[in-house]
Amino acid sequence: MEEKDLINKLKEIKEKEDVSAIKKELQSFVEAINNIKEDVIGYEYDDKALTINKTTLCIYLNNMLEQSSKERVDFYYDRLIKALTEVKTSKYNDINLNRWKEYDDILTDSLWIIDQRDKNASHSGDYWGNFVPQIPNQLLKRYTKAGEWVLDPFLGSGTTLIEAALLGRNGIGIELQEHVAKIAKERVEAIQPTETKSEIVLENSQAIELDKVLKQLNIKKVQFVLMHPPYWDIIQFSKHKSDLSNNETLDDFLDAFGQVIDNTTQYLEKGRFAAVVIGDKYEKGEWIPLGFYTMQEFLKRGFKLKSIIVKNFDETKGKRNQRNLWKYRALSGGFYLFKHEYIYVFQKK
Ligand SMILES: C[S@@+](CC[C@H](N)C(=O)[O-])C[C@H]1O[C@@H](n2cnc3c(N)ncnc32)[C@H](O)[C@@H]1O
């Protein structure tokens, strides 16, 4: 089959008089498609060279084959033609809803089991307390379009901005520690494609005057905010007073987190999304649900809760070596060992 022929061939098949003739043609067409070695099939439409996954195309064709009336065959035919010729996206991502079956890589369930850290580009797992690149990767694909701006007020080693650049999104990252901001900058610069911009600011997210940063970048708003704050005092990131990991009490931590929400999400475009990645902690034999408390800070401010995702959580190396000891502690102390963290997704009303 010639590349440009896909749509013409489909039109020809549809013009057959009765269902059995259509099905006969379809059957041999599916066989011809299956014999193509490549996983992706190229075709032309409107003078543009386009592609469709072989498996997806076969699903559509088989849908048509399964129908017994001409109307039903036509229904699936129209769907396939739409998928091949029209792009339908929502206001906040580039996912072509007419081709939704092809997005095998995009998660839509609320349980994320991610076993292997993605090690592509300049990512590295060496920053204690960083998240796996798959988290920003998934969220950016769901909640931003290419060319839009994402803000990460707890940048750390730069994972969000690296993913943003790889996906053609622009990024602003705020980080309190100088040497950490420097690492992030080096990693982002190592992959920065020319068509995206990344701005890393050494500042306190509670107090930064973001309007000035945005003005310099010639933008008024951002389209997505991703927060990965310290899980209160589980890891002390620095000795800075304004480091959220140095808050004395839970209330202080939540107040500080609330200030970051106020200070950053006022620049989030209405109707767009913010996400928080956080885990819980234990203190004196009591489970402290940091996740739910931080969620509450968003809800108090009128955000709409869109999802609570539970993600598996890798044991730290230290804990892995002492697995038996921890099992004993859990059994004797009446608690369960942490194996998950949360990703909360909110929409600004
Ligand atoms: C959980 S880590 C983020 C890790 C990041 N997602 C990554 O993949 O590398 C939290 C970061 O927030 C920074 N931080 C803590 N308090 C801050 C504040 N008030 N303003 C800006 N950054 C802060 C810490 O220095 C730390 O690097």
Short mmCIF file of N, CA and C in Angstrom, two decimals, residues 95-254:
data_model
loop_
_atom_site.label_atom_id
_atom_site.label_comp_id
_atom_site.label_asym_id
_atom_site.label_seq_id
_atom_site.Cartn_x
_atom_site.Cartn_y
_atom_site.Cartn_z
N ILE A 95 -3.22 16.15 24.16
CA ILE A 95 -3.65 14.78 23.86
C ILE A 95 -4.78 14.82 22.83
N ASN A 96 -4.57 14.14 21.71
CA ASN A 96 -5.60 14.12 20.66
C ASN A 96 -6.67 13.10 21.05
N LEU A 97 -7.82 13.63 21.50
CA LEU A 97 -8.87 12.73 22.01
C LEU A 97 -9.45 11.84 20.91
N ASN A 98 -9.28 12.24 19.66
CA ASN A 98 -9.73 11.36 18.57
C ASN A 98 -8.81 10.15 18.41
N ARG A 99 -7.63 10.21 19.07
CA ARG A 99 -6.68 9.10 18.97
C ARG A 99 -6.38 8.54 20.35
N TRP A 100 -7.32 8.67 21.31
CA TRP A 100 -7.04 8.34 22.70
C TRP A 100 -6.52 6.94 22.90
N LYS A 101 -6.87 6.03 21.99
CA LYS A 101 -6.43 4.63 22.17
C LYS A 101 -4.92 4.47 22.04
N GLU A 102 -4.27 5.48 21.44
CA GLU A 102 -2.83 5.34 21.21
C GLU A 102 -1.97 5.75 22.39
N TYR A 103 -2.60 6.35 23.43
CA TYR A 103 -1.79 6.89 24.52
C TYR A 103 -1.51 5.86 25.62
N ASP A 104 -0.90 4.76 25.22
CA ASP A 104 -0.58 3.70 26.19
C ASP A 104 0.34 4.20 27.29
N ASP A 105 1.13 5.22 26.97
CA ASP A 105 2.13 5.72 27.93
C ASP A 105 1.51 6.61 29.00
N ILE A 106 0.27 7.04 28.80
CA ILE A 106 -0.31 8.00 29.76
C ILE A 106 -1.21 7.29 30.78
N LEU A 107 -0.85 7.49 32.07
CA LEU A 107 -1.60 6.82 33.13
C LEU A 107 -2.92 7.54 33.39
N THR A 108 -3.96 6.76 33.62
CA THR A 108 -5.25 7.39 33.99
C THR A 108 -5.83 6.75 35.25
N ASP A 109 -5.13 5.78 35.82
CA ASP A 109 -5.60 5.16 37.07
C ASP A 109 -5.00 5.90 38.27
N SER A 110 -5.66 5.74 39.43
CA SER A 110 -5.20 6.47 40.60
C SER A 110 -4.14 5.71 41.41
N LEU A 111 -3.71 4.55 40.92
CA LEU A 111 -2.63 3.82 41.59
C LEU A 111 -1.44 3.74 40.64
N TRP A 112 -0.34 4.34 41.03
CA TRP A 112 0.85 4.34 40.16
C TRP A 112 1.92 3.46 40.78
N ILE A 113 2.24 2.37 40.09
CA ILE A 113 3.34 1.53 40.54
C ILE A 113 4.50 1.79 39.57
N ILE A 114 5.49 2.49 40.05
CA ILE A 114 6.64 2.82 39.20
C ILE A 114 7.86 2.14 39.80
N ASP A 115 8.34 1.10 39.13
CA ASP A 115 9.42 0.31 39.73
C ASP A 115 10.80 0.86 39.45
N GLN A 116 10.96 1.40 38.27
CA GLN A 116 12.29 1.82 37.83
C GLN A 116 12.32 3.31 37.60
N ARG A 117 13.28 3.98 38.19
CA ARG A 117 13.46 5.40 37.95
C ARG A 117 13.90 5.60 36.49
N ASP A 118 13.27 6.54 35.81
CA ASP A 118 13.66 6.85 34.44
C ASP A 118 15.03 7.53 34.48
N LYS A 119 16.00 6.99 33.73
CA LYS A 119 17.34 7.55 33.82
C LYS A 119 17.76 8.27 32.53
N ASN A 120 16.76 8.67 31.74
CA ASN A 120 17.13 9.30 30.47
C ASN A 120 17.70 10.70 30.69
N ALA A 121 18.14 11.31 29.61
CA ALA A 121 18.67 12.68 29.61
C ALA A 121 19.62 12.92 30.78
N SER A 122 19.50 14.08 31.43
CA SER A 122 20.48 14.37 32.49
C SER A 122 19.93 14.05 33.88
N HIS A 123 18.88 13.20 33.94
CA HIS A 123 18.33 12.83 35.24
C HIS A 123 19.33 11.98 36.02
N SER A 124 19.28 12.15 37.34
CA SER A 124 20.09 11.30 38.20
C SER A 124 19.36 11.21 39.54
N GLY A 125 19.46 10.05 40.18
CA GLY A 125 18.72 9.88 41.43
C GLY A 125 19.53 10.27 42.65
N ASP A 126 20.63 11.02 42.41
CA ASP A 126 21.56 11.23 43.53
C ASP A 126 21.10 12.28 44.55
N TYR A 127 20.11 13.11 44.21
CA TYR A 127 19.68 14.12 45.19
C TYR A 127 18.69 13.47 46.15
N TRP A 128 19.07 13.44 47.40
CA TRP A 128 18.25 12.77 48.39
C TRP A 128 16.91 13.48 48.49
N GLY A 129 15.84 12.75 48.28
CA GLY A 129 14.53 13.40 48.38
C GLY A 129 14.00 13.88 47.05
N ASN A 130 14.63 13.47 45.95
CA ASN A 130 14.06 13.88 44.65
C ASN A 130 12.96 12.90 44.24
N PHE A 131 12.15 13.30 43.27
CA PHE A 131 11.14 12.35 42.81
C PHE A 131 11.52 11.76 41.46
N VAL A 132 10.86 10.65 41.10
CA VAL A 132 11.21 10.01 39.83
C VAL A 132 10.68 10.89 38.69
N PRO A 133 11.44 10.98 37.58
CA PRO A 133 11.03 11.85 36.47
C PRO A 133 9.66 11.49 35.90
N GLN A 134 9.25 10.23 36.11
CA GLN A 134 7.94 9.84 35.57
C GLN A 134 6.81 10.67 36.17
N ILE A 135 6.99 11.18 37.41
CA ILE A 135 5.90 11.97 38.03
C ILE A 135 5.68 13.27 37.24
N PRO A 136 6.72 14.14 37.10
CA PRO A 136 6.44 15.33 36.28
C PRO A 136 6.11 14.98 34.83
N ASN A 137 6.71 13.94 34.30
CA ASN A 137 6.44 13.57 32.91
C ASN A 137 4.94 13.31 32.70
N GLN A 138 4.37 12.48 33.57
CA GLN A 138 2.94 12.16 33.45
C GLN A 138 2.08 13.41 33.63
N LEU A 139 2.39 14.19 34.66
CA LEU A 139 1.54 15.34 34.98
C LEU A 139 1.63 16.42 33.90
N LEU A 140 2.84 16.62 33.38
CA LEU A 140 2.99 17.65 32.34
C LEU A 140 2.24 17.26 31.07
N LYS A 141 2.25 15.95 30.76
CA LYS A 141 1.53 15.53 29.57
C LYS A 141 0.01 15.66 29.74
N ARG A 142 -0.47 15.49 30.97
CA ARG A 142 -1.91 15.59 31.22
C ARG A 142 -2.37 17.05 31.38
N TYR A 143 -1.51 17.92 31.93
CA TYR A 143 -1.99 19.23 32.35
C TYR A 143 -1.35 20.43 31.66
N THR A 144 -0.52 20.19 30.65
CA THR A 144 0.05 21.32 29.92
C THR A 144 0.12 21.03 28.42
N LYS A 145 0.19 22.12 27.67
CA LYS A 145 0.42 22.01 26.23
C LYS A 145 1.85 22.45 25.94
N ALA A 146 2.37 22.03 24.82
CA ALA A 146 3.72 22.47 24.44
C ALA A 146 3.76 23.99 24.40
N GLY A 147 4.85 24.55 24.87
CA GLY A 147 5.01 26.01 24.84
C GLY A 147 4.47 26.72 26.07
N GLU A 148 3.73 26.00 26.93
CA GLU A 148 3.19 26.64 28.14
C GLU A 148 4.23 26.66 29.27
N TRP A 149 3.85 27.32 30.39
CA TRP A 149 4.78 27.52 31.50
C TRP A 149 4.39 26.71 32.72
N VAL A 150 5.39 26.04 33.32
CA VAL A 150 5.17 25.29 34.55
C VAL A 150 6.04 25.90 35.64
N LEU A 151 5.49 25.93 36.87
CA LEU A 151 6.24 26.49 38.00
C LEU A 151 6.43 25.42 39.06
N ASP A 152 7.68 25.23 39.50
CA ASP A 152 7.97 24.30 40.60
C ASP A 152 8.63 25.10 41.73
N PRO A 153 7.90 25.35 42.84
CA PRO A 153 8.45 26.17 43.93
C PRO A 153 9.40 25.43 44.86
N PHE A 154 9.59 24.12 44.67
CA PHE A 154 10.55 23.34 45.47
C PHE A 154 11.41 22.54 44.50
N LEU A 155 12.22 23.25 43.74
CA LEU A 155 12.84 22.65 42.55
C LEU A 155 13.80 21.50 42.83
N GLY A 156 14.54 21.58 43.94
CA GLY A 156 15.54 20.54 44.22
C GLY A 156 16.51 20.41 43.07
N SER A 157 16.76 19.16 42.63
CA SER A 157 17.77 18.93 41.60
C SER A 157 17.26 19.19 40.17
N GLY A 158 16.05 19.69 40.04
CA GLY A 158 15.61 20.16 38.71
C GLY A 158 14.78 19.18 37.89
N THR A 159 14.34 18.09 38.51
CA THR A 159 13.63 17.03 37.76
C THR A 159 12.47 17.60 36.92
N THR A 160 11.67 18.49 37.53
CA THR A 160 10.51 19.03 36.80
C THR A 160 10.95 19.82 35.57
N LEU A 161 11.98 20.63 35.73
CA LEU A 161 12.39 21.48 34.60
C LEU A 161 13.06 20.68 33.49
N ILE A 162 13.73 19.59 33.87
CA ILE A 162 14.33 18.73 32.84
C ILE A 162 13.21 18.10 32.01
N GLU A 163 12.20 17.55 32.70
CA GLU A 163 11.08 16.93 31.98
C GLU A 163 10.34 17.97 31.14
N ALA A 164 10.15 19.17 31.73
CA ALA A 164 9.44 20.22 30.99
C ALA A 164 10.16 20.51 29.68
N ALA A 165 11.49 20.68 29.76
CA ALA A 165 12.26 21.00 28.55
C ALA A 165 12.16 19.86 27.53
N LEU A 166 12.25 18.63 28.04
CA LEU A 166 12.18 17.48 27.13
C LEU A 166 10.83 17.42 26.41
N LEU A 167 9.79 17.91 27.10
CA LEU A 167 8.44 17.86 26.52
C LEU A 167 8.06 19.17 25.81
N GLY A 168 9.02 20.07 25.69
CA GLY A 168 8.74 21.33 24.98
C GLY A 168 7.94 22.32 25.79
N ARG A 169 8.00 22.22 27.12
CA ARG A 169 7.32 23.19 27.99
C ARG A 169 8.38 24.10 28.60
N ASN A 170 7.99 25.33 28.94
CA ASN A 170 8.91 26.24 29.61
C ASN A 170 8.76 26.08 31.11
N GLY A 171 9.83 26.38 31.86
CA GLY A 171 9.74 26.14 33.30
C GLY A 171 10.37 27.21 34.16
N ILE A 172 9.75 27.42 35.34
CA ILE A 172 10.34 28.28 36.36
C ILE A 172 10.51 27.41 37.60
N GLY A 173 11.72 27.41 38.17
CA GLY A 173 11.96 26.62 39.37
C GLY A 173 12.50 27.52 40.47
N ILE A 174 11.99 27.34 41.69
CA ILE A 174 12.50 28.12 42.83
C ILE A 174 13.13 27.15 43.81
N GLU A 175 14.34 27.48 44.25
CA GLU A 175 15.04 26.62 45.20
C GLU A 175 15.80 27.49 46.18
N LEU A 176 15.78 27.06 47.45
CA LEU A 176 16.35 27.85 48.52
C LEU A 176 17.87 27.68 48.64
N GLN A 177 18.36 26.52 48.28
CA GLN A 177 19.79 26.25 48.50
C GLN A 177 20.60 26.51 47.23
N GLU A 178 21.66 27.28 47.43
CA GLU A 178 22.46 27.71 46.28
C GLU A 178 23.08 26.53 45.53
N HIS A 179 23.72 25.61 46.28
CA HIS A 179 24.43 24.53 45.55
C HIS A 179 23.44 23.61 44.85
N VAL A 180 22.22 23.50 45.41
CA VAL A 180 21.22 22.64 44.78
C VAL A 180 20.69 23.31 43.51
N ALA A 181 20.42 24.62 43.60
CA ALA A 181 19.95 25.36 42.42
C ALA A 181 20.99 25.28 41.30
N LYS A 182 22.27 25.26 41.69
CA LYS A 182 23.35 25.20 40.69
C LYS A 182 23.32 23.84 39.97
N ILE A 183 23.14 22.78 40.76
CA ILE A 183 23.06 21.43 40.15
C ILE A 183 21.89 21.39 39.17
N ALA A 184 20.74 21.93 39.63
CA ALA A 184 19.54 21.93 38.77
C ALA A 184 19.85 22.67 37.46
N LYS A 185 20.50 23.81 37.59
CA LYS A 185 20.79 24.64 36.41
C LYS A 185 21.67 23.86 35.42
N GLU A 186 22.71 23.21 35.96
CA GLU A 186 23.62 22.46 35.08
C GLU A 186 22.86 21.34 34.36
N ARG A 187 21.98 20.66 35.11
CA ARG A 187 21.26 19.53 34.50
C ARG A 187 20.27 20.00 33.44
N VAL A 188 19.62 21.12 33.73
CA VAL A 188 18.64 21.62 32.75
C VAL A 188 19.38 22.12 31.51
N GLU A 189 20.49 22.82 31.74
CA GLU A 189 21.24 23.36 30.59
C GLU A 189 21.80 22.24 29.72
N ALA A 190 22.09 21.10 30.35
CA ALA A 190 22.66 19.98 29.59
C ALA A 190 21.70 19.45 28.53
N ILE A 191 20.40 19.67 28.72
CA ILE A 191 19.46 19.13 27.71
C ILE A 191 18.61 20.20 27.06
N GLN A 192 18.72 21.45 27.54
CA GLN A 192 17.79 22.48 27.10
C GLN A 192 17.68 22.61 25.57
N PRO A 193 16.55 22.24 25.00
CA PRO A 193 16.39 22.51 23.58
C PRO A 193 16.15 24.01 23.39
N THR A 194 16.57 24.55 22.26
CA THR A 194 16.54 26.01 22.09
C THR A 194 15.13 26.60 22.16
N GLU A 195 14.12 25.81 21.79
CA GLU A 195 12.79 26.42 21.71
C GLU A 195 12.08 26.53 23.07
N THR A 196 12.68 26.01 24.16
CA THR A 196 12.04 26.20 25.47
C THR A 196 12.94 27.06 26.36
N LYS A 197 12.28 27.66 27.39
CA LYS A 197 13.04 28.49 28.32
C LYS A 197 12.94 27.91 29.71
N SER A 198 14.03 28.03 30.49
CA SER A 198 13.98 27.61 31.89
C SER A 198 14.59 28.70 32.73
N GLU A 199 13.91 29.02 33.82
CA GLU A 199 14.40 30.06 34.72
C GLU A 199 14.51 29.45 36.11
N ILE A 200 15.72 29.47 36.67
CA ILE A 200 15.90 28.93 38.02
C ILE A 200 16.23 30.09 38.95
N VAL A 201 15.43 30.23 40.01
CA VAL A 201 15.60 31.37 40.91
C VAL A 201 15.98 30.87 42.29
N LEU A 202 17.06 31.45 42.83
CA LEU A 202 17.50 31.10 44.17
C LEU A 202 16.72 31.98 45.15
N GLU A 203 15.69 31.41 45.76
CA GLU A 203 14.79 32.23 46.59
C GLU A 203 13.97 31.36 47.54
N ASN A 204 13.26 32.04 48.42
CA ASN A 204 12.32 31.39 49.32
C ASN A 204 10.93 31.48 48.71
N SER A 205 10.30 30.36 48.45
CA SER A 205 9.01 30.37 47.76
C SER A 205 7.89 31.03 48.55
N GLN A 206 8.10 31.17 49.87
CA GLN A 206 7.08 31.84 50.67
C GLN A 206 7.08 33.35 50.40
N ALA A 207 8.25 33.87 50.04
CA ALA A 207 8.38 35.32 49.99
C ALA A 207 8.75 35.87 48.62
N ILE A 208 9.14 35.04 47.70
CA ILE A 208 9.60 35.52 46.39
C ILE A 208 8.56 36.44 45.72
N GLU A 209 9.04 37.48 45.07
CA GLU A 209 8.11 38.36 44.33
C GLU A 209 8.03 37.84 42.90
N LEU A 210 7.12 36.91 42.74
CA LEU A 210 7.04 36.22 41.45
C LEU A 210 6.63 37.12 40.30
N ASP A 211 5.86 38.18 40.63
CA ASP A 211 5.42 39.07 39.55
C ASP A 211 6.63 39.64 38.80
N LYS A 212 7.72 39.89 39.55
CA LYS A 212 8.91 40.45 38.90
C LYS A 212 9.56 39.40 37.98
N VAL A 213 9.60 38.16 38.48
CA VAL A 213 10.19 37.08 37.67
C VAL A 213 9.37 36.91 36.38
N LEU A 214 8.04 36.91 36.54
CA LEU A 214 7.19 36.71 35.36
C LEU A 214 7.34 37.87 34.37
N LYS A 215 7.44 39.07 34.93
CA LYS A 215 7.57 40.25 34.07
C LYS A 215 8.82 40.15 33.20
N GLN A 216 9.91 39.72 33.86
CA GLN A 216 11.16 39.57 33.11
C GLN A 216 11.03 38.57 31.98
N LEU A 217 10.20 37.55 32.23
CA LEU A 217 10.02 36.51 31.22
C LEU A 217 8.93 36.87 30.22
N ASN A 218 8.34 38.05 30.45
CA ASN A 218 7.30 38.53 29.55
C ASN A 218 6.02 37.69 29.58
N ILE A 219 5.70 37.16 30.76
CA ILE A 219 4.46 36.39 30.89
C ILE A 219 3.70 36.91 32.12
N LYS A 220 2.38 36.66 32.12
CA LYS A 220 1.57 37.12 33.25
C LYS A 220 1.21 35.98 34.18
N LYS A 221 1.06 34.80 33.61
CA LYS A 221 0.59 33.65 34.39
C LYS A 221 1.37 32.40 34.00
N VAL A 222 1.26 31.37 34.86
CA VAL A 222 1.77 30.05 34.48
C VAL A 222 0.56 29.13 34.29
N GLN A 223 0.79 27.99 33.63
CA GLN A 223 -0.35 27.11 33.33
C GLN A 223 -0.38 25.85 34.18
N PHE A 224 0.68 25.63 34.98
CA PHE A 224 0.68 24.45 35.86
C PHE A 224 1.67 24.70 36.99
N VAL A 225 1.27 24.30 38.21
CA VAL A 225 2.20 24.42 39.34
C VAL A 225 2.39 23.01 39.92
N LEU A 226 3.64 22.61 40.05
CA LEU A 226 3.94 21.30 40.63
C LEU A 226 4.77 21.49 41.88
N MET A 227 4.26 20.98 43.01
CA MET A 227 4.96 21.17 44.28
C MET A 227 5.41 19.84 44.86
N HIS A 228 6.69 19.78 45.21
CA HIS A 228 7.21 18.61 45.91
C HIS A 228 7.94 19.13 47.15
N PRO A 229 7.15 19.51 48.16
CA PRO A 229 7.78 20.14 49.34
C PRO A 229 8.49 19.10 50.19
N PRO A 230 9.30 19.56 51.15
CA PRO A 230 9.81 18.60 52.14
C PRO A 230 8.63 17.94 52.83
N TYR A 231 8.79 16.67 53.18
CA TYR A 231 7.72 15.99 53.93
C TYR A 231 7.94 16.38 55.40
N TRP A 232 7.67 17.65 55.65
CA TRP A 232 7.97 18.31 56.92
C TRP A 232 9.41 18.00 57.32
N ASP A 233 9.67 17.33 58.47
CA ASP A 233 11.05 17.21 58.93
C ASP A 233 11.67 15.83 58.68
N ILE A 234 11.06 15.03 57.78
CA ILE A 234 11.61 13.68 57.54
C ILE A 234 13.06 13.77 57.05
N ILE A 235 13.31 14.67 56.08
CA ILE A 235 14.69 14.94 55.62
C ILE A 235 14.95 16.42 55.89
N GLN A 236 16.00 16.71 56.61
CA GLN A 236 16.33 18.13 56.77
C GLN A 236 17.17 18.54 55.56
N PHE A 237 16.61 19.40 54.73
CA PHE A 237 17.30 19.75 53.49
C PHE A 237 18.43 20.75 53.70
N SER A 238 18.25 21.66 54.65
CA SER A 238 19.28 22.67 54.89
C SER A 238 19.09 23.26 56.28
N LYS A 239 19.93 24.23 56.60
CA LYS A 239 19.77 24.89 57.90
C LYS A 239 19.01 26.22 57.77
N HIS A 240 18.59 26.56 56.54
CA HIS A 240 17.85 27.82 56.33
C HIS A 240 16.60 27.86 57.20
N LYS A 241 16.35 29.04 57.78
CA LYS A 241 15.16 29.20 58.62
C LYS A 241 13.87 28.97 57.81
N SER A 242 13.89 29.44 56.55
CA SER A 242 12.66 29.34 55.76
C SER A 242 12.55 28.01 55.01
N ASP A 243 13.47 27.10 55.24
CA ASP A 243 13.35 25.75 54.66
C ASP A 243 12.18 25.06 55.37
N LEU A 244 11.21 24.58 54.59
CA LEU A 244 10.02 23.98 55.20
C LEU A 244 10.34 22.77 56.08
N SER A 245 11.53 22.18 55.86
CA SER A 245 11.88 21.01 56.68
C SER A 245 12.35 21.43 58.07
N ASN A 246 12.52 22.75 58.29
CA ASN A 246 12.97 23.22 59.60
C ASN A 246 11.86 23.77 60.48
N ASN A 247 10.62 23.61 60.06
CA ASN A 247 9.53 24.10 60.90
C ASN A 247 9.41 23.26 62.17
N GLU A 248 9.25 23.99 63.30
CA GLU A 248 9.22 23.33 64.61
C GLU A 248 8.00 22.43 64.79
N THR A 249 6.84 22.94 64.41
CA THR A 249 5.60 22.20 64.66
C THR A 249 4.88 21.94 63.35
N LEU A 250 3.93 21.01 63.42
CA LEU A 250 3.13 20.69 62.24
C LEU A 250 2.37 21.94 61.77
N ASP A 251 1.83 22.69 62.72
CA ASP A 251 1.08 23.90 62.35
C ASP A 251 1.97 24.90 61.62
N ASP A 252 3.21 25.04 62.10
CA ASP A 252 4.14 25.97 61.43
C ASP A 252 4.41 25.49 60.00
N PHE A 253 4.61 24.17 59.86
CA PHE A 253 4.88 23.61 58.54
C PHE A 253 3.70 23.90 57.60
N LEU A 254 2.49 23.67 58.10
CA LEU A 254 1.30 23.87 57.25
C LEU A 254 1.09 25.35 56.93
#
